[in-house]
Amino acid sequence: KQREVSDREKELKEQIAKERKAIAAEEREANKFYQEEIDPAAKILHTIKKNNERELAKINEQLRTGNFETEQKTPALKNKELKAKFPELYKKALESKDALIKAKIDKEIRILKNKYANRTKFEKIRDAFIEVANVPRALMSSVDFSAPLRQGIIPTLAHPSLAAKAFPEMFRQAFSQKNFDRFFYDVKEHPRYDVSQKSGLSLADPHDPKLSAKEEMFMSNLAEKIPLIGKLVRGSERAYVGYLNKMRWDLFNRYLDAFEGEGKTFENSPELYKAAGDYINTATGRGSLGKFEESSKVLSALFFSPRLIASRVRLLTNAVNPNFYYKVPKEIKVEYFKDMAKFIGVGVSTLALAKLASSAFYDDDDKNKPTVETDPRSSDFMKIKSGDTRYDIWAGFQPYIRIAAQLMSGERKTTTTGEIQTLTGKQRF
């Protein structure tokens, strides 16, 4: 037995020595290659070759032994688990990440500002006018959390599970610049980020000095510089942008999971991916302005939110637009009809509940008794009226339906007396 052990030990030592010689020879070959070869592309190819040979050897060994069990990967710990297990190390790692993010943002801002500084004199005057014109809107849009039920109402109601994740993210980013920067950094580092940009997905960036990179409600850099108030404007912008960016990013990834499950990639189905990006933008209130895209900044100074207008009109007219059925991929058409059905269903149910509450909890002569206007010729159409207060739950869709009804009927209903007036073209407006 001792002789057998000794022989086995000798055999193992010889095998180890042989393996060491092979490794040393491989290292010498690699060192020689790197010393002699100067073309970076050749080095990349050499690395690919070695990786392929290593993987081939591994598979051949599995074929030889018949052991095809996959290696068990160590499950990745989540942030909460890491924080609980290594609190001090986690804190230091997070601080180092924040420092890296800040440095990268400073670098990007410096590059963007250098590009932005090369504008013509006319462009600088035009942008200054737009900035000043947009200050009141930025102030009016501040100190609220309206994104979920304003621009983001369609995905909020159609995808409540995603909205449940975006809500806390909105508040985290509202009260912390670091949380906002971390989210944006993680998105940009994600493997799908490049595909999202090729697909046209809009992710607003408050750091970008270009006004076109911002959400419409906050298209002014001047408002952020106002003492005291500027801090509130920045926090409101982070909340607004944070919610919409989170919803757009999560929706895009949900769509991509479905596409890739069917073997559809950006390379073999670019039109599908671009249609998905375009629909997500439109559903979250950032509609395309088409031929007027380059004039978006000027239009934003003239109208409160031209992209929101474009998105609302487009979502309302898709169902009767032949181009929508002809050009848009089937997958996106299905998502559009599902989302709009959920949105309309929730809205109609809310109005029905208001009417039920009116009859159940209020007296007939109560002035504050909630009523719902069902005549599309009235400015109060599909609104809840309680006393002198109106509640519009349709997030910008209602005016276009009312205008269309008035134009087609040639009549309007006054909101004060309920009188039906014929539109002859001789009255004011």
Coordinates of C-alpha atoms in Angstrom, one line a residue:
K1 CA 0.0 0.0 0.0
Q2 CA 2.8 2.4 0.8
R3 CA 4.4 1.5 -2.5
E4 CA 1.1 2.2 -4.3
V5 CA 0.8 5.6 -2.6
S6 CA 4.3 6.5 -3.4
D7 CA 3.8 5.6 -7.1
R8 CA 0.6 7.6 -7.2
E9 CA 2.4 10.6 -5.6
K10 CA 5.2 10.3 -8.1
E11 CA 2.7 10.2 -11.0
L12 CA 0.8 13.3 -9.7
K13 CA 4.1 15.2 -9.3
E14 CA 5.1 14.3 -12.9
Q15 CA 1.6 15.4 -14.1
I16 CA 1.9 18.7 -12.2
A17 CA 5.4 19.3 -13.6
K18 CA 4.1 18.6 -17.1
E19 CA 1.2 21.0 -16.7
R20 CA 3.6 23.7 -15.4
K21 CA 5.9 23.3 -18.4
A22 CA 2.9 23.6 -20.7
I23 CA 1.7 26.8 -18.9
A24 CA 5.2 28.3 -19.0
A25 CA 5.6 27.5 -22.7
E26 CA 2.2 29.2 -23.3
E27 CA 3.2 32.2 -21.3
R28 CA 6.5 32.5 -23.2
E29 CA 4.6 32.3 -26.5
A30 CA 2.2 35.0 -25.3
N31 CA 5.0 37.3 -24.0
K32 CA 6.9 36.8 -27.3
F33 CA 3.7 37.7 -29.2
Y34 CA 3.0 40.8 -27.2
Q35 CA 6.6 42.0 -27.5
E36 CA 6.9 41.5 -31.2
E37 CA 3.3 42.3 -32.3
I38 CA 2.3 46.0 -32.2
D39 CA -1.1 45.9 -34.0
P40 CA -3.9 46.2 -31.3
A41 CA -6.3 44.4 -33.6
A42 CA -4.0 41.4 -33.8
K43 CA -3.7 41.3 -30.0
I44 CA -7.5 41.2 -29.7
L45 CA -7.7 38.4 -32.2
H46 CA -5.0 36.5 -30.2
T47 CA -7.0 36.9 -27.0
I48 CA -10.2 35.7 -28.8
K49 CA -8.2 32.7 -30.1
K50 CA -6.9 31.7 -26.6
N51 CA -10.4 32.1 -25.1
N52 CA -11.9 29.9 -27.8
E53 CA -9.2 27.3 -27.3
R54 CA -9.8 27.3 -23.5
E55 CA -13.5 26.9 -24.0
L56 CA -13.0 24.1 -26.6
A57 CA -10.7 22.2 -24.2
K58 CA -13.3 22.5 -21.5
I59 CA -16.0 21.1 -23.7
N60 CA -13.8 18.3 -25.0
E61 CA -13.0 17.3 -21.4
Q62 CA -16.8 17.1 -20.7
L63 CA -17.2 15.0 -23.8
R64 CA -14.4 12.7 -22.7
T65 CA -15.7 12.2 -19.2
G66 CA -19.4 12.4 -19.9
N67 CA -19.9 15.0 -17.1
F68 CA -22.1 17.7 -18.6
E69 CA -23.2 19.3 -15.4
T70 CA -23.1 23.1 -15.6
E71 CA -21.0 25.0 -13.1
Q72 CA -23.0 26.5 -10.3
K73 CA -22.5 30.2 -10.2
T74 CA -22.4 32.0 -6.9
P75 CA -25.7 34.0 -6.6
A76 CA -25.1 37.7 -6.6
L77 CA -25.9 39.4 -3.3
K78 CA -28.4 42.3 -3.6
N79 CA -27.6 45.8 -2.3
K80 CA -29.6 45.3 0.9
E81 CA -27.8 42.1 1.7
L82 CA -24.4 43.6 1.0
K83 CA -25.3 46.6 3.2
A84 CA -26.4 44.4 6.1
K85 CA -23.4 42.1 5.8
F86 CA -20.6 44.6 5.2
P87 CA -22.0 48.1 6.3
E88 CA -18.6 49.9 6.4
L89 CA -17.3 48.4 3.2
Y90 CA -20.7 49.1 1.5
K91 CA -20.5 52.7 2.6
K92 CA -17.0 53.1 1.2
A93 CA -17.9 51.4 -2.1
L94 CA -20.9 53.6 -2.5
E95 CA -18.8 56.7 -1.8
S96 CA -16.3 55.6 -4.4
K97 CA -19.1 55.1 -6.9
D98 CA -20.6 58.5 -6.2
A99 CA -17.1 60.1 -6.7
L100 CA -16.8 58.2 -10.0
I101 CA -20.3 59.3 -11.2
K102 CA -19.6 62.9 -10.3
A103 CA -16.3 62.9 -12.2
K104 CA -18.0 61.4 -15.3
I105 CA -20.9 63.9 -15.1
D106 CA -18.5 66.8 -14.8
K107 CA -16.6 65.5 -17.8
E108 CA -19.7 65.1 -19.9
I109 CA -21.0 68.6 -18.9
R110 CA -17.6 70.1 -19.8
I111 CA -17.7 68.5 -23.2
L112 CA -21.4 69.5 -23.8
K113 CA -20.8 73.1 -22.7
N114 CA -17.8 73.4 -25.0
K115 CA -20.0 72.2 -27.9
Y116 CA -22.9 74.5 -26.7
A117 CA -20.5 77.5 -26.6
N118 CA -19.9 77.2 -30.3
R119 CA -23.4 78.4 -31.2
T120 CA -23.8 81.3 -33.6
K121 CA -24.8 84.7 -32.3
F122 CA -28.3 84.3 -33.5
E123 CA -28.6 80.9 -31.8
K124 CA -27.4 82.4 -28.5
I125 CA -29.9 85.2 -28.6
R126 CA -32.7 82.8 -29.6
D127 CA -31.9 80.4 -26.7
A128 CA -31.7 83.3 -24.2
F129 CA -35.2 84.4 -25.2
I130 CA -36.5 80.8 -24.9
E131 CA -34.9 80.4 -21.5
V132 CA -36.5 83.6 -20.2
A133 CA -39.9 82.6 -21.7
N134 CA -39.8 79.2 -20.1
V135 CA -39.0 80.4 -16.5
P136 CA -42.8 81.0 -15.5
R137 CA -43.7 77.5 -16.7
A138 CA -40.8 75.9 -14.8
L139 CA -41.9 77.8 -11.6
M140 CA -45.6 76.7 -12.2
S141 CA -44.6 73.1 -12.6
S142 CA -42.5 73.0 -9.5
V143 CA -43.2 71.7 -6.0
D144 CA -45.5 68.9 -7.1
F145 CA -45.3 65.3 -8.1
S146 CA -47.6 65.3 -11.1
A147 CA -45.7 63.2 -13.6
P148 CA -47.5 59.9 -12.8
L149 CA -51.0 61.2 -13.6
R150 CA -50.0 63.9 -16.1
Q151 CA -47.4 62.9 -18.8
G152 CA -47.2 59.4 -17.4
I153 CA -50.8 58.6 -16.9
I154 CA -51.1 56.0 -19.7
P155 CA -48.3 53.7 -18.5
T156 CA -49.2 54.4 -14.9
L157 CA -52.7 53.0 -15.3
A158 CA -51.8 50.3 -17.9
H159 CA -48.7 49.0 -16.0
P160 CA -49.3 49.4 -12.2
S161 CA -46.5 47.0 -11.3
L162 CA -44.0 49.2 -13.1
A163 CA -45.6 52.3 -11.6
A164 CA -45.2 50.8 -8.1
K165 CA -41.4 50.7 -8.7
A166 CA -41.3 54.2 -10.3
F167 CA -43.2 55.9 -7.4
P168 CA -40.5 55.4 -4.7
E169 CA -37.8 56.1 -7.3
M170 CA -39.4 59.4 -8.0
F171 CA -39.3 60.5 -4.3
R172 CA -35.8 59.1 -3.8
Q173 CA -34.5 61.2 -6.7
A174 CA -36.5 64.3 -5.8
F175 CA -34.8 64.6 -2.5
S176 CA -31.3 63.4 -3.5
Q177 CA -29.1 64.5 -6.4
K178 CA -26.9 61.5 -5.7
N179 CA -29.8 59.1 -6.1
F180 CA -30.7 60.7 -9.4
D181 CA -27.1 60.5 -10.7
R182 CA -26.8 56.9 -9.6
F183 CA -29.9 55.9 -11.5
F184 CA -28.9 57.7 -14.7
Y185 CA -25.3 56.2 -14.4
D186 CA -26.6 52.7 -14.0
V187 CA -28.9 53.1 -17.0
K188 CA -26.0 54.3 -19.2
E189 CA -23.8 51.4 -18.0
H190 CA -26.6 48.9 -18.9
P191 CA -25.9 46.6 -21.9
R192 CA -29.2 47.7 -23.4
Y193 CA -28.5 51.4 -23.2
D194 CA -27.0 51.6 -26.7
V195 CA -29.9 49.7 -28.2
S196 CA -32.3 52.1 -26.4
Q197 CA -30.7 55.1 -28.0
K198 CA -30.6 53.4 -31.5
S199 CA -34.3 52.7 -31.0
G200 CA -35.0 56.4 -30.2
L201 CA -36.0 56.0 -26.6
S202 CA -36.1 59.4 -24.9
L203 CA -34.4 59.7 -21.5
A204 CA -34.4 63.3 -20.3
D205 CA -31.1 64.6 -18.8
P206 CA -31.3 67.8 -16.6
H207 CA -27.5 67.9 -16.7
D208 CA -27.4 68.6 -20.4
P209 CA -27.3 72.4 -21.1
K210 CA -29.3 71.8 -24.3
L211 CA -32.9 72.6 -23.6
S212 CA -34.1 69.9 -26.0
A213 CA -32.6 67.3 -23.6
K214 CA -35.0 68.4 -20.8
E215 CA -38.7 67.6 -20.1
E216 CA -41.0 70.3 -21.4
M217 CA -42.2 71.4 -18.0
F218 CA -38.6 72.4 -17.1
M219 CA -37.1 73.8 -20.3
S220 CA -35.2 76.6 -18.5
N221 CA -31.8 76.6 -16.9
L222 CA -32.4 80.1 -15.4
A223 CA -35.2 78.9 -13.1
E224 CA -32.7 76.6 -11.3
K225 CA -30.4 79.6 -10.5
I226 CA -33.0 81.6 -8.6
P227 CA -31.9 81.8 -4.9
L228 CA -33.9 79.4 -2.6
I229 CA -36.6 78.8 -5.3
G230 CA -34.0 77.2 -7.6
K231 CA -33.5 74.4 -5.1
L232 CA -37.2 73.5 -5.2
V233 CA -37.2 73.7 -9.0
R234 CA -34.2 71.3 -9.2
G235 CA -35.9 68.9 -6.8
S236 CA -39.2 69.0 -8.8
E237 CA -37.4 68.5 -12.0
R238 CA -35.5 65.4 -10.6
A239 CA -38.9 64.0 -9.5
Y240 CA -40.6 64.6 -12.8
V241 CA -37.7 63.4 -14.9
G242 CA -37.0 60.5 -12.5
Y243 CA -40.5 59.0 -12.7
L244 CA -40.8 59.3 -16.5
N245 CA -37.2 58.0 -17.2
K246 CA -37.9 55.0 -14.9
M247 CA -41.2 54.2 -16.6
R248 CA -39.7 54.5 -20.1
W249 CA -36.6 52.4 -19.2
D250 CA -38.6 49.7 -17.5
L251 CA -41.2 49.6 -20.3
F252 CA -38.4 49.4 -22.9
N253 CA -36.8 46.4 -21.1
R254 CA -40.2 44.7 -20.7
Y255 CA -40.7 45.0 -24.5
L256 CA -37.2 43.8 -25.2
D257 CA -37.6 40.7 -23.0
A258 CA -40.6 39.8 -25.2
F259 CA -38.9 40.6 -28.5
E260 CA -35.8 38.6 -27.6
G261 CA -37.9 35.7 -26.4
E262 CA -39.1 35.5 -30.0
G263 CA -35.6 35.8 -31.4
K264 CA -36.1 39.4 -32.6
T265 CA -33.1 41.6 -32.0
F266 CA -32.3 45.2 -33.1
E267 CA -30.1 43.8 -35.9
N268 CA -32.8 41.6 -37.5
S269 CA -35.9 43.8 -36.5
P270 CA -34.8 47.4 -36.3
E271 CA -38.2 48.8 -37.3
L272 CA -39.8 46.9 -34.4
Y273 CA -37.4 48.3 -31.9
K274 CA -37.7 51.9 -33.2
A275 CA -41.5 51.6 -33.2
A276 CA -41.3 50.5 -29.5
G277 CA -39.1 53.5 -28.6
D278 CA -41.4 55.8 -30.4
Y279 CA -44.6 54.4 -28.8
I280 CA -43.1 54.6 -25.3
N281 CA -42.1 58.2 -25.9
T282 CA -45.6 59.1 -27.1
A283 CA -47.3 57.2 -24.3
T284 CA -45.3 59.1 -21.7
G285 CA -46.1 62.5 -23.2
R286 CA -43.0 63.1 -25.3
G287 CA -44.6 62.9 -28.8
S288 CA -42.6 63.5 -31.9
L289 CA -43.1 66.9 -33.7
G290 CA -42.3 65.4 -37.1
K291 CA -41.1 68.1 -39.5
F292 CA -41.0 70.6 -36.6
E293 CA -38.6 68.6 -34.5
E294 CA -35.8 71.0 -34.9
S295 CA -38.1 73.9 -33.8
S296 CA -39.1 72.2 -30.6
K297 CA -37.4 74.8 -28.4
V298 CA -39.1 77.7 -30.1
L299 CA -42.5 75.9 -30.0
S300 CA -42.0 75.2 -26.3
A301 CA -41.7 79.0 -25.7
L302 CA -45.0 79.6 -27.7
F303 CA -47.0 76.6 -26.3
F304 CA -47.1 75.2 -22.8
S305 CA -46.1 71.7 -23.9
P306 CA -46.0 71.0 -27.7
R307 CA -44.7 67.5 -27.3
L308 CA -47.5 66.6 -24.9
I309 CA -50.0 68.1 -27.4
A310 CA -48.5 66.0 -30.1
S311 CA -48.6 62.8 -28.0
R312 CA -52.3 63.4 -27.0
V313 CA -53.4 64.1 -30.5
R314 CA -51.5 61.1 -31.9
L315 CA -52.8 58.7 -29.3
L316 CA -56.4 59.8 -30.0
T317 CA -56.1 59.6 -33.7
N318 CA -54.1 56.3 -34.1
A319 CA -57.2 54.2 -34.1
V320 CA -58.5 56.0 -37.3
N321 CA -55.1 56.6 -38.9
P322 CA -54.5 54.2 -41.9
N323 CA -50.7 54.7 -41.6
F324 CA -50.8 53.4 -38.1
Y325 CA -52.3 50.1 -39.3
Y326 CA -50.0 49.9 -42.3
K327 CA -46.6 51.0 -40.9
V328 CA -46.6 50.1 -37.2
P329 CA -45.6 46.5 -36.2
K330 CA -48.3 44.2 -34.9
E331 CA -46.7 44.0 -31.4
I332 CA -46.9 47.7 -30.9
K333 CA -50.4 48.0 -32.2
V334 CA -51.5 45.4 -29.6
E335 CA -49.8 47.3 -26.8
Y336 CA -51.4 50.6 -27.9
F337 CA -55.0 49.2 -27.9
K338 CA -54.4 47.4 -24.6
D339 CA -53.0 50.5 -22.9
M340 CA -55.7 52.8 -24.2
A341 CA -58.5 50.4 -23.2
K342 CA -57.1 50.3 -19.6
F343 CA -56.8 54.1 -19.5
I344 CA -60.3 54.7 -20.8
G345 CA -61.7 51.9 -18.5
V346 CA -60.2 53.5 -15.4
G347 CA -61.4 56.9 -16.4
V348 CA -65.0 55.9 -17.1
S349 CA -65.1 53.8 -13.9
T350 CA -64.0 56.9 -11.9
L351 CA -66.8 59.0 -13.4
A352 CA -69.3 56.2 -12.7
L353 CA -68.3 56.1 -9.1
A354 CA -68.6 59.9 -8.9
K355 CA -72.2 59.7 -10.2
L356 CA -73.0 56.9 -7.7
A357 CA -71.6 58.9 -4.9
S358 CA -73.7 61.9 -6.0
S359 CA -76.9 60.0 -5.7
A360 CA -75.9 58.1 -2.5
F361 CA -74.4 60.7 -0.3
Y362 CA -75.7 64.1 -1.4
D363 CA -79.1 65.8 -1.3
D364 CA -80.6 66.9 -4.6
D365 CA -80.4 70.6 -3.7
D366 CA -76.8 70.4 -2.4
K367 CA -74.7 72.8 -4.5
N368 CA -71.6 70.7 -3.9
K369 CA -73.2 67.6 -5.2
P370 CA -70.8 66.1 -7.8
T371 CA -72.1 65.8 -11.3
V372 CA -70.6 64.5 -14.5
E373 CA -71.2 66.2 -17.9
T374 CA -71.8 63.7 -20.7
D375 CA -72.5 66.2 -23.6
P376 CA -69.3 66.4 -25.7
R377 CA -70.3 69.9 -26.9
S378 CA -69.6 71.3 -23.4
S379 CA -66.3 72.4 -22.0
D380 CA -67.1 70.3 -18.9
F381 CA -67.5 67.1 -20.9
M382 CA -66.3 64.1 -18.9
K383 CA -65.3 66.3 -16.0
I384 CA -66.5 66.0 -12.4
K385 CA -68.2 69.2 -11.3
S386 CA -68.6 70.0 -7.6
G387 CA -69.9 73.5 -7.0
D388 CA -67.6 75.9 -8.9
T389 CA -64.8 73.3 -9.0
R390 CA -64.1 71.0 -12.0
Y391 CA -61.9 67.9 -11.8
D392 CA -60.4 66.9 -15.2
I393 CA -59.1 63.3 -14.9
W394 CA -58.1 62.9 -18.5
A395 CA -54.6 64.4 -18.4
G396 CA -54.9 66.6 -21.5
F397 CA -57.1 64.4 -23.8
Q398 CA -60.5 66.0 -23.1
P399 CA -60.1 69.3 -25.0
Y400 CA -59.4 67.7 -28.4
I401 CA -62.5 65.5 -28.1
R402 CA -64.7 68.5 -27.1
I403 CA -63.3 70.6 -30.0
A404 CA -63.9 67.8 -32.5
A405 CA -67.5 67.4 -31.2
Q406 CA -68.2 71.2 -31.5
L407 CA -66.7 71.4 -35.0
M408 CA -68.7 68.4 -36.3
S409 CA -72.0 69.4 -34.7
G410 CA -71.6 73.2 -35.3
E411 CA -72.9 73.7 -31.7
R412 CA -71.7 74.2 -28.2
K413 CA -73.2 73.9 -24.7
T414 CA -72.6 76.7 -22.3
T415 CA -71.2 75.7 -18.9
T416 CA -73.3 78.2 -16.9
T417 CA -76.9 77.9 -18.3
G418 CA -76.6 74.7 -20.3
E419 CA -77.9 76.5 -23.4
I420 CA -77.1 74.9 -26.8
Q421 CA -75.7 77.6 -29.1
T422 CA -75.3 77.4 -32.8
L423 CA -71.8 78.3 -34.0
T424 CA -72.4 80.6 -37.0
G425 CA -68.9 82.1 -37.2
K426 CA -70.2 85.5 -36.2
Q427 CA -69.7 85.2 -32.5
R428 CA -66.4 86.0 -30.7
F429 CA -63.8 83.2 -31.2

